[in-house]
């Protein structure tokens, strides 16, 4: 049996007619970049995320960059974030000349540990940038308290977490701005790249709209230098069609994750691997179903591959140990939980169309893996 890490065919097949119609509409309209289709999608995302506004852009990476630009982040500023995330999170900070100030993660959720944030605040701290890893919100209650107490704005990296809920609040709606990615493999993925910033602050909304078009007040008048990062109408219409199914897909991912948990427990495999943990008050969207294997992660990855099962490590090198961040002066041992997570975690196939037979096979194969002691 073959079990890919993700397979989008089922999703696209069921929506094929609607998707093709939507694409034809854009081609006939000749309005390919921004415009009314993008606006309609922005409104839909804002409503879904329970924010007042949404501003589409070219990538989730640019959403982060634009949000930090809208906060006037500059050289010498520090942004508190996690070293256990996709590269884009810290890159957006560094691109503006600011410093990523890493804080270690909670071992169970893999998210920024709020208990360590205050100790990292300095007179240069300008922004808190939690990342909702794998589709589960960071402990935002604590982060919001720190934000209020120190007057620090929050930018949420919700690239993996559209629709996730923390204490009744949607990912992206809790900070000043929330950043989304529509990379094709995300829970809401386009037919190409796309990103968005959600916010309930009109000043930020207006600034973001200018910043994404080179900072233009009008087409040829620039009071500041922005970037060129616009959302395509083709992506907007594809995403808008898919969005009607987002909740049902995320629910299906949750069900798959519960089924995995049950199978692993029944097989006694919870003694060998650590299952995903959902913190109380959180609704996880299981963008990834991630297990932890203390000693044999890389051999398990290889073994799964040999048995036709896709799996992947997100992320094998924590950001404080990336060569490009040598100048921050970090070394192995600085963020032990992030380092341990990068050595021990593995994402298993978890997508809405994954079948019970495929899940049974994944667990059966893992059950036969020689874990040793
Ligand atoms: C946590 C996180 N932040 C940012 C991004 C960047 O999004 P994009 O790939 O759309 O630029 C991603 C995408 O994988 C991500 O997972």
CSV table of C-alpha atoms and ligand atoms in Angstrom, one decimal:
chain,number,residue,atom,x,y,z
A,1,UNK,CA,0.0,0.0,0.0
A,2,UNK,CA,1.1,3.6,-0.7
A,3,UNK,CA,0.3,6.4,1.8
A,4,UNK,CA,1.5,9.8,0.6
A,5,UNK,CA,2.1,12.5,3.2
A,6,UNK,CA,-0.5,14.5,1.5
A,7,UNK,CA,-2.7,14.0,-1.6
A,8,UNK,CA,-4.8,16.8,-2.9
A,9,UNK,CA,-6.4,14.8,-5.8
A,10,UNK,CA,-9.6,13.9,-3.9
A,11,UNK,CA,-10.2,17.4,-2.8
A,12,UNK,CA,-9.7,18.8,-6.3
A,13,UNK,CA,-11.8,16.1,-8.0
A,14,UNK,CA,-14.8,16.9,-5.9
A,15,UNK,CA,-14.6,20.6,-6.7
A,16,UNK,CA,-13.3,20.4,-10.2
A,17,UNK,CA,-16.3,21.9,-12.0
A,18,UNK,CA,-16.6,24.8,-9.6
A,19,UNK,CA,-12.9,25.5,-9.7
A,20,UNK,CA,-12.8,25.5,-13.5
A,21,UNK,CA,-15.8,27.8,-13.7
A,22,UNK,CA,-14.2,30.2,-11.2
A,23,UNK,CA,-10.9,30.2,-13.2
A,24,UNK,CA,-12.8,30.9,-16.4
A,25,UNK,CA,-14.6,33.8,-14.8
A,26,UNK,CA,-11.2,35.4,-14.0
A,27,UNK,CA,-9.8,34.8,-17.4
A,28,UNK,CA,-12.9,36.4,-19.0
A,29,UNK,CA,-12.7,39.4,-16.7
A,30,UNK,CA,-9.0,40.0,-17.4
A,31,UNK,CA,-8.7,41.3,-13.9
A,32,UNK,CA,-5.8,39.0,-12.8
A,33,UNK,CA,-4.1,41.0,-10.0
A,34,UNK,CA,-6.1,42.3,-6.9
A,35,UNK,CA,-9.5,43.6,-7.9
A,36,UNK,CA,-13.0,42.6,-6.9
A,37,UNK,CA,-12.4,38.8,-6.7
A,38,UNK,CA,-9.5,39.4,-4.3
A,39,UNK,CA,-11.6,41.8,-2.3
A,40,UNK,CA,-14.5,39.3,-2.1
A,41,UNK,CA,-12.0,36.6,-0.8
A,42,UNK,CA,-10.5,39.1,1.7
A,43,UNK,CA,-13.9,39.8,3.1
A,44,UNK,CA,-14.6,36.1,3.4
A,45,UNK,CA,-11.4,35.4,5.2
A,46,UNK,CA,-11.8,38.4,7.6
A,47,UNK,CA,-15.3,37.2,8.5
A,48,UNK,CA,-14.0,33.6,9.0
A,49,UNK,CA,-11.1,34.8,11.2
A,50,UNK,CA,-13.5,37.2,13.1
A,51,UNK,CA,-11.4,40.3,12.2
A,52,UNK,CA,-12.7,43.4,10.6
A,53,UNK,CA,-10.3,43.4,7.6
A,54,UNK,CA,-8.0,41.2,5.6
A,55,UNK,CA,-5.3,42.2,3.1
A,56,UNK,CA,-4.2,39.7,0.5
A,57,UNK,CA,-0.6,39.4,-0.6
A,58,UNK,CA,1.7,37.0,-2.6
A,59,UNK,CA,2.9,34.6,0.2
A,60,UNK,CA,2.6,33.9,3.9
A,61,UNK,CA,6.2,35.0,4.1
A,62,UNK,CA,5.2,38.4,2.7
A,63,UNK,CA,2.3,38.6,5.1
A,64,UNK,CA,4.8,38.5,8.0
A,65,UNK,CA,7.1,41.0,6.3
A,66,UNK,CA,4.2,43.4,5.6
A,67,UNK,CA,2.8,43.1,9.2
A,68,UNK,CA,6.2,44.0,10.6
A,69,UNK,CA,6.6,46.9,8.1
A,70,UNK,CA,3.2,48.2,9.2
A,71,UNK,CA,4.6,48.3,12.8
A,72,UNK,CA,7.6,50.3,11.5
A,73,UNK,CA,10.1,47.6,12.7
A,74,UNK,CA,13.6,48.8,12.0
A,75,UNK,CA,17.3,48.1,12.5
A,76,UNK,CA,18.2,47.5,16.2
A,77,UNK,CA,14.7,46.4,17.2
A,78,UNK,CA,14.1,43.0,18.7
A,79,UNK,CA,11.2,40.6,18.0
A,80,UNK,CA,10.5,37.8,20.4
A,81,UNK,CA,9.7,34.6,18.6
A,82,UNK,CA,10.3,30.8,18.5
A,83,UNK,CA,13.4,29.1,17.0
A,84,UNK,CA,11.2,26.1,16.1
A,85,UNK,CA,9.3,27.3,13.1
A,86,UNK,CA,9.6,27.7,9.3
A,87,UNK,CA,12.4,29.9,8.2
A,88,UNK,CA,10.1,32.7,7.0
A,89,UNK,CA,9.2,33.7,10.6
A,90,UNK,CA,12.6,34.9,11.5
A,91,UNK,CA,13.6,35.9,8.0
A,92,UNK,CA,10.9,38.6,8.0
A,93,UNK,CA,12.4,40.1,11.1
A,94,UNK,CA,16.0,39.9,9.9
A,95,UNK,CA,15.1,41.3,6.5
A,96,UNK,CA,14.1,44.6,8.2
A,97,UNK,CA,17.4,44.7,10.0
A,98,UNK,CA,15.8,43.8,13.3
A,99,UNK,CA,16.9,40.9,15.5
A,100,UNK,CA,15.0,37.7,16.1
A,101,UNK,CA,15.1,37.2,19.9
A,102,UNK,CA,14.5,33.5,20.3
A,103,UNK,CA,12.6,32.0,23.2
A,104,UNK,CA,12.4,28.2,23.7
A,105,UNK,CA,9.2,26.2,23.2
A,106,UNK,CA,6.9,24.1,25.3
A,107,UNK,CA,7.8,20.5,24.7
A,108,UNK,CA,4.2,19.3,24.5
A,109,UNK,CA,2.7,21.8,22.0
A,110,UNK,CA,6.0,22.8,20.3
A,111,UNK,CA,4.8,26.5,20.6
A,112,UNK,CA,6.6,29.4,22.2
A,113,UNK,CA,6.7,29.0,26.0
A,114,UNK,CA,5.0,32.0,27.4
A,115,UNK,CA,6.7,31.4,30.8
A,116,UNK,CA,10.0,32.3,29.2
A,117,UNK,CA,9.0,35.4,27.3
A,118,UNK,CA,9.2,38.1,30.0
A,119,UNK,CA,12.9,37.2,30.7
A,120,UNK,CA,13.7,37.9,27.1
A,121,UNK,CA,12.2,41.4,27.0
A,122,UNK,CA,14.8,44.2,26.7
A,123,UNK,CA,14.5,47.9,26.0
A,124,UNK,CA,14.8,47.0,22.3
A,125,UNK,CA,11.9,44.6,22.2
A,126,UNK,CA,9.2,45.9,19.8
A,127,UNK,CA,7.0,43.0,18.9
A,128,UNK,CA,5.9,39.5,20.1
A,129,UNK,CA,5.6,37.0,17.3
A,130,UNK,CA,4.1,33.7,18.4
A,131,UNK,CA,3.8,30.9,15.8
A,132,UNK,CA,0.8,28.5,16.0
A,133,UNK,CA,2.7,25.4,15.1
A,134,UNK,CA,1.1,22.4,13.2
A,135,UNK,CA,-2.3,24.0,13.6
A,136,UNK,CA,-2.5,24.6,17.3
A,137,UNK,CA,-2.6,28.1,18.9
A,138,UNK,CA,0.2,29.2,21.3
A,139,UNK,CA,-1.0,29.8,24.9
A,140,UNK,CA,-2.3,33.3,23.9
A,141,UNK,CA,-3.9,34.1,27.3
A,142,UNK,CA,-0.4,34.5,28.7
A,143,UNK,CA,1.1,36.2,25.6
A,144,UNK,CA,-1.8,38.7,25.7
A,145,UNK,CA,-1.1,39.5,29.4
A,146,UNK,CA,2.6,40.1,28.6
A,147,UNK,CA,1.6,42.2,25.6
A,148,UNK,CA,-0.7,44.4,27.6
A,149,UNK,CA,1.7,44.7,30.5
A,150,UNK,CA,4.6,45.8,28.4
A,151,UNK,CA,2.7,47.6,25.6
A,152,UNK,CA,4.1,45.2,22.9
A,153,UNK,CA,2.1,44.5,19.8
A,154,UNK,CA,1.5,40.9,18.8
A,155,UNK,CA,1.9,39.6,15.2
A,156,UNK,CA,0.5,36.0,15.0
A,157,UNK,CA,2.2,33.7,12.6
A,158,UNK,CA,-1.0,31.7,11.8
A,159,UNK,CA,0.4,30.3,8.5
A,160,UNK,CA,-0.3,26.8,9.7
A,161,UNK,CA,-3.4,27.5,11.7
A,162,UNK,CA,-6.3,29.1,9.9
A,163,UNK,CA,-9.5,28.3,11.8
A,164,UNK,CA,-7.6,27.1,15.0
A,165,UNK,CA,-9.2,28.3,18.2
A,166,UNK,CA,-7.7,29.3,21.5
A,167,UNK,CA,-10.3,29.9,24.4
A,168,UNK,CA,-13.0,30.7,21.8
A,169,UNK,CA,-10.8,33.1,19.7
A,170,UNK,CA,-9.7,32.4,16.2
A,171,UNK,CA,-6.1,32.2,15.2
A,172,UNK,CA,-5.0,35.5,13.7
A,173,UNK,CA,-7.6,37.6,15.6
A,174,UNK,CA,-5.9,37.8,18.9
A,175,UNK,CA,-2.9,40.0,18.1
A,176,UNK,CA,-2.7,43.3,16.2
A,177,UNK,CA,-2.2,41.4,13.0
A,178,UNK,CA,-2.4,37.7,12.0
A,179,UNK,CA,-0.5,36.2,9.0
A,180,UNK,CA,-1.9,33.4,6.9
A,181,UNK,CA,-0.3,31.3,4.1
A,182,UNK,CA,-2.3,29.7,1.3
A,183,UNK,CA,0.6,27.5,0.1
A,184,UNK,CA,-1.1,24.5,-1.7
A,185,UNK,CA,-0.5,22.0,1.2
A,186,UNK,CA,-2.0,24.2,3.9
A,187,UNK,CA,-5.5,23.4,5.3
A,188,UNK,CA,-6.7,26.1,2.9
A,189,UNK,CA,-4.3,25.9,0.0
A,190,UNK,CA,-4.4,27.6,-3.4
A,191,UNK,CA,-3.3,26.5,-6.8
A,192,UNK,CA,0.0,28.3,-6.2
A,193,UNK,CA,1.2,30.8,-3.6
A,194,UNK,CA,-0.8,33.2,-1.6
A,195,UNK,CA,-0.9,35.0,1.8
A,196,UNK,CA,-2.9,37.4,3.8
A,197,UNK,CA,-2.8,39.6,6.9
A,198,UNK,CA,-5.9,39.8,9.0
A,199,UNK,CA,-6.5,42.7,11.4
A,200,UNK,CA,-9.3,44.7,13.1
A,201,UNK,CA,-7.3,47.9,13.0
A,202,UNK,CA,-8.2,50.2,10.1
A,203,UNK,CA,-4.9,52.1,10.2
A,204,UNK,CA,-3.0,48.8,9.8
A,205,UNK,CA,-5.4,47.8,7.0
A,206,UNK,CA,-4.8,51.0,5.1
A,207,UNK,CA,-1.0,50.8,5.6
A,208,UNK,CA,-0.8,47.2,4.5
A,209,UNK,CA,-2.8,48.0,1.4
A,210,UNK,CA,-0.2,50.6,0.5
A,211,UNK,CA,2.8,48.6,1.5
A,212,UNK,CA,1.8,45.7,-0.8
A,213,UNK,CA,1.9,48.0,-3.8
A,214,UNK,CA,5.3,49.5,-3.3
A,215,UNK,CA,4.1,51.9,-0.7
A,216,UNK,CA,2.0,53.8,-3.2
A,217,UNK,CA,-0.5,56.3,-2.0
A,218,UNK,CA,-1.7,56.3,-5.6
A,219,UNK,CA,-0.2,54.3,-8.4
A,220,UNK,CA,2.6,56.7,-9.0
A,221,UNK,CA,2.9,58.6,-5.7
A,222,UNK,CA,5.1,57.0,-2.9
A,223,UNK,CA,5.5,58.4,0.5
A,224,UNK,CA,7.3,55.3,1.6
A,225,UNK,CA,9.0,52.3,0.1
A,226,UNK,CA,6.9,49.1,0.3
A,227,UNK,CA,7.2,45.8,-1.5
A,228,UNK,CA,5.5,44.3,-4.5
A,229,UNK,CA,3.3,41.6,-3.0
A,230,UNK,CA,-0.2,41.2,-4.5
A,231,UNK,CA,-2.7,38.4,-4.5
A,232,UNK,CA,-3.7,37.0,-7.8
A,233,UNK,CA,-7.4,36.8,-8.7
A,234,UNK,CA,-6.9,33.3,-9.9
A,235,UNK,CA,-5.7,32.2,-6.4
A,236,UNK,CA,-8.5,34.2,-4.8
A,237,UNK,CA,-11.3,32.5,-6.7
A,238,UNK,CA,-9.8,29.0,-6.2
A,239,UNK,CA,-9.3,29.7,-2.4
A,240,UNK,CA,-12.9,31.1,-2.2
A,241,UNK,CA,-14.4,27.9,-3.6
A,242,UNK,CA,-12.3,25.8,-1.3
A,243,UNK,CA,-13.0,27.9,1.8
A,244,UNK,CA,-16.6,26.7,1.9
A,245,UNK,CA,-15.1,23.3,2.8
A,246,UNK,CA,-12.4,24.4,5.2
A,247,UNK,CA,-14.3,23.6,8.5
A,248,UNK,CA,-15.4,20.2,7.2
A,249,UNK,CA,-11.8,19.4,6.1
A,250,UNK,CA,-10.3,20.5,9.4
A,251,UNK,CA,-12.9,18.4,11.2
A,252,UNK,CA,-11.9,15.5,9.1
A,253,UNK,CA,-8.2,16.0,10.0
A,254,UNK,CA,-9.2,16.1,13.7
A,255,UNK,CA,-11.1,12.8,13.3
A,256,UNK,CA,-8.0,11.2,11.5
A,257,UNK,CA,-5.8,12.4,14.4
A,258,UNK,CA,-8.2,10.8,17.0
A,259,UNK,CA,-8.3,7.6,15.0
A,260,UNK,CA,-4.4,7.5,14.9
A,261,UNK,CA,-4.4,8.2,18.7
A,262,UNK,CA,-6.8,5.3,19.3
A,263,UNK,CA,-4.9,2.9,17.1
A,264,UNK,CA,-1.5,3.8,18.6
A,265,UNK,CA,-3.0,3.4,22.1
A,266,UNK,CA,-4.6,0.0,21.3
A,267,UNK,CA,-1.3,-1.2,19.9
A,268,UNK,CA,0.6,0.0,23.0
A,269,UNK,CA,2.7,2.2,20.8
A,270,UNK,CA,2.3,5.2,23.1
A,271,UNK,CA,5.1,3.6,25.1
A,272,UNK,CA,7.4,4.1,22.2
A,273,UNK,CA,6.2,7.3,20.7
A,274,UNK,CA,4.7,10.5,22.1
A,275,UNK,CA,1.3,11.4,20.5
A,276,UNK,CA,0.2,15.0,19.7
A,277,UNK,CA,-1.0,16.9,22.7
A,278,UNK,CA,-3.9,19.3,22.5
A,279,UNK,CA,-3.8,22.0,25.2
A,280,UNK,CA,-7.0,22.6,27.1
A,281,UNK,CA,-9.1,25.4,25.5
A,282,UNK,CA,-7.5,24.8,22.1
A,283,UNK,CA,-9.1,23.5,18.9
A,284,UNK,CA,-6.4,22.1,16.8
A,285,UNK,CA,-6.8,22.0,13.0
A,286,UNK,CA,-4.1,19.3,12.6
A,287,UNK,CA,-2.3,20.9,9.7
A,288,UNK,CA,0.2,18.3,10.7
A,289,UNK,CA,-0.1,15.2,12.9
A,290,UNK,CA,3.3,15.1,14.6
A,291,UNK,CA,4.7,12.3,16.8
A,292,UNK,CA,7.8,12.3,18.9
A,293,UNK,CA,10.3,9.4,18.8
A,294,UNK,CA,13.1,9.8,21.4
A,295,UNK,CA,15.9,7.9,19.7
A,296,UNK,CA,15.1,6.5,16.3
A,297,UNK,CA,13.4,9.2,14.4
A,298,UNK,CA,15.6,9.1,11.3
A,299,UNK,CA,15.5,5.4,11.0
A,300,UNK,CA,11.8,5.4,11.4
A,301,UNK,CA,11.5,8.0,8.6
A,302,UNK,CA,13.6,5.7,6.4
A,303,UNK,CA,11.6,2.7,7.4
A,304,UNK,CA,8.3,4.4,6.6
A,305,UNK,CA,9.6,5.5,3.2
A,306,UNK,CA,10.7,1.9,2.4
A,307,UNK,CA,7.2,0.8,3.3
A,308,UNK,CA,5.5,3.3,0.9
A,309,UNK,CA,4.6,5.8,3.6
A,310,UNK,CA,5.3,9.5,3.3
A,311,UNK,CA,6.5,11.3,6.4
A,312,UNK,CA,8.5,14.5,7.0
A,313,UNK,CA,10.4,16.4,9.6
A,314,UNK,CA,9.1,19.9,10.3
A,315,UNK,CA,11.8,21.3,11.1
A,316,UNK,CA,15.1,19.5,11.3
A,317,UNK,CA,17.3,22.5,12.1
A,318,UNK,CA,16.1,25.1,14.7
A,319,UNK,CA,16.5,28.6,13.4
A,320,UNK,CA,19.1,29.7,16.1
A,321,UNK,CA,21.5,27.1,14.5
A,322,UNK,CA,21.0,28.2,10.9
A,323,UNK,CA,24.3,29.5,9.4
A,324,UNK,CA,22.7,32.8,8.3
A,325,UNK,CA,21.9,33.5,12.0
A,326,UNK,CA,25.5,32.9,13.2
A,327,UNK,CA,25.7,36.6,13.9
A,328,UNK,CA,23.2,36.2,16.7
A,329,UNK,CA,25.9,34.2,18.6
A,330,UNK,CA,23.8,31.2,19.5
A,331,UNK,CA,25.2,27.7,20.0
A,332,UNK,CA,23.8,24.2,20.5
A,333,UNK,CA,22.2,24.0,23.9
A,334,UNK,CA,20.8,27.5,24.0
A,335,UNK,CA,17.2,26.3,23.3
A,336,UNK,CA,17.2,22.6,24.4
A,337,UNK,CA,13.4,22.0,23.8
A,338,UNK,CA,13.6,23.3,20.2
A,339,UNK,CA,16.7,21.3,19.6
A,340,UNK,CA,15.1,18.1,21.0
A,341,UNK,CA,12.0,18.7,19.0
A,342,UNK,CA,14.0,19.1,15.8
A,343,UNK,CA,15.7,15.7,16.5
A,344,UNK,CA,12.6,13.8,17.6
A,345,UNK,CA,9.5,14.9,15.7
A,346,UNK,CA,8.0,13.4,12.6
A,347,UNK,CA,4.8,14.3,10.7
A,348,UNK,CA,2.6,11.4,9.5
A,349,UNK,CA,0.1,11.5,6.7
A,350,UNK,CA,-3.0,13.4,7.9
A,351,UNK,CA,-5.3,14.9,5.3
A,352,UNK,CA,-9.1,14.8,4.9
A,353,UNK,CA,-9.2,12.0,2.3
A,354,UNK,CA,-6.8,9.7,4.1
A,355,UNK,CA,-8.7,6.3,4.5
A,356,UNK,CA,-9.0,4.1,7.6
A,357,UNK,CA,-7.2,1.4,5.7
A,358,UNK,CA,-4.3,3.7,5.1
A,359,UNK,CA,-4.2,4.8,8.8
A,360,UNK,CA,-4.3,1.1,9.9
A,361,UNK,CA,-1.4,0.4,7.6
A,362,UNK,CA,0.7,3.3,8.9
A,363,UNK,CA,0.1,2.1,12.5
A,364,UNK,CA,0.8,-1.5,11.6
A,365,UNK,CA,4.1,-0.6,9.9
A,366,UNK,CA,5.1,1.6,12.9
A,367,UNK,CA,4.2,-1.4,15.2
A,368,UNK,CA,6.7,-3.5,13.3
A,369,UNK,CA,9.5,-1.0,13.5
A,370,UNK,CA,12.4,-2.2,15.7
A,371,UNK,CA,12.5,0.5,18.3
A,372,UNK,CA,15.2,-1.2,20.4
A,373,UNK,CA,15.3,-0.1,24.0
B,1,LIG,C1,5.0,28.9,10.3
B,1,LIG,C2,5.0,29.4,8.9
B,1,LIG,N1,5.3,30.7,8.7
B,1,LIG,C3,5.4,31.3,7.5
B,1,LIG,C4,5.2,30.5,6.4
B,1,LIG,C5,5.4,31.1,5.0
B,1,LIG,O1,4.3,30.9,4.2
B,1,LIG,P1,4.5,30.9,2.6
B,1,LIG,O2,5.1,29.6,2.2
B,1,LIG,O3,3.2,31.1,2.0
B,1,LIG,O4,5.4,32.0,2.2
B,1,LIG,C6,4.9,29.1,6.5
B,1,LIG,C7,4.7,28.3,5.3
B,1,LIG,O5,5.1,27.2,5.2
B,1,LIG,C8,4.9,28.6,7.8
B,1,LIG,O6,4.6,27.3,8.0
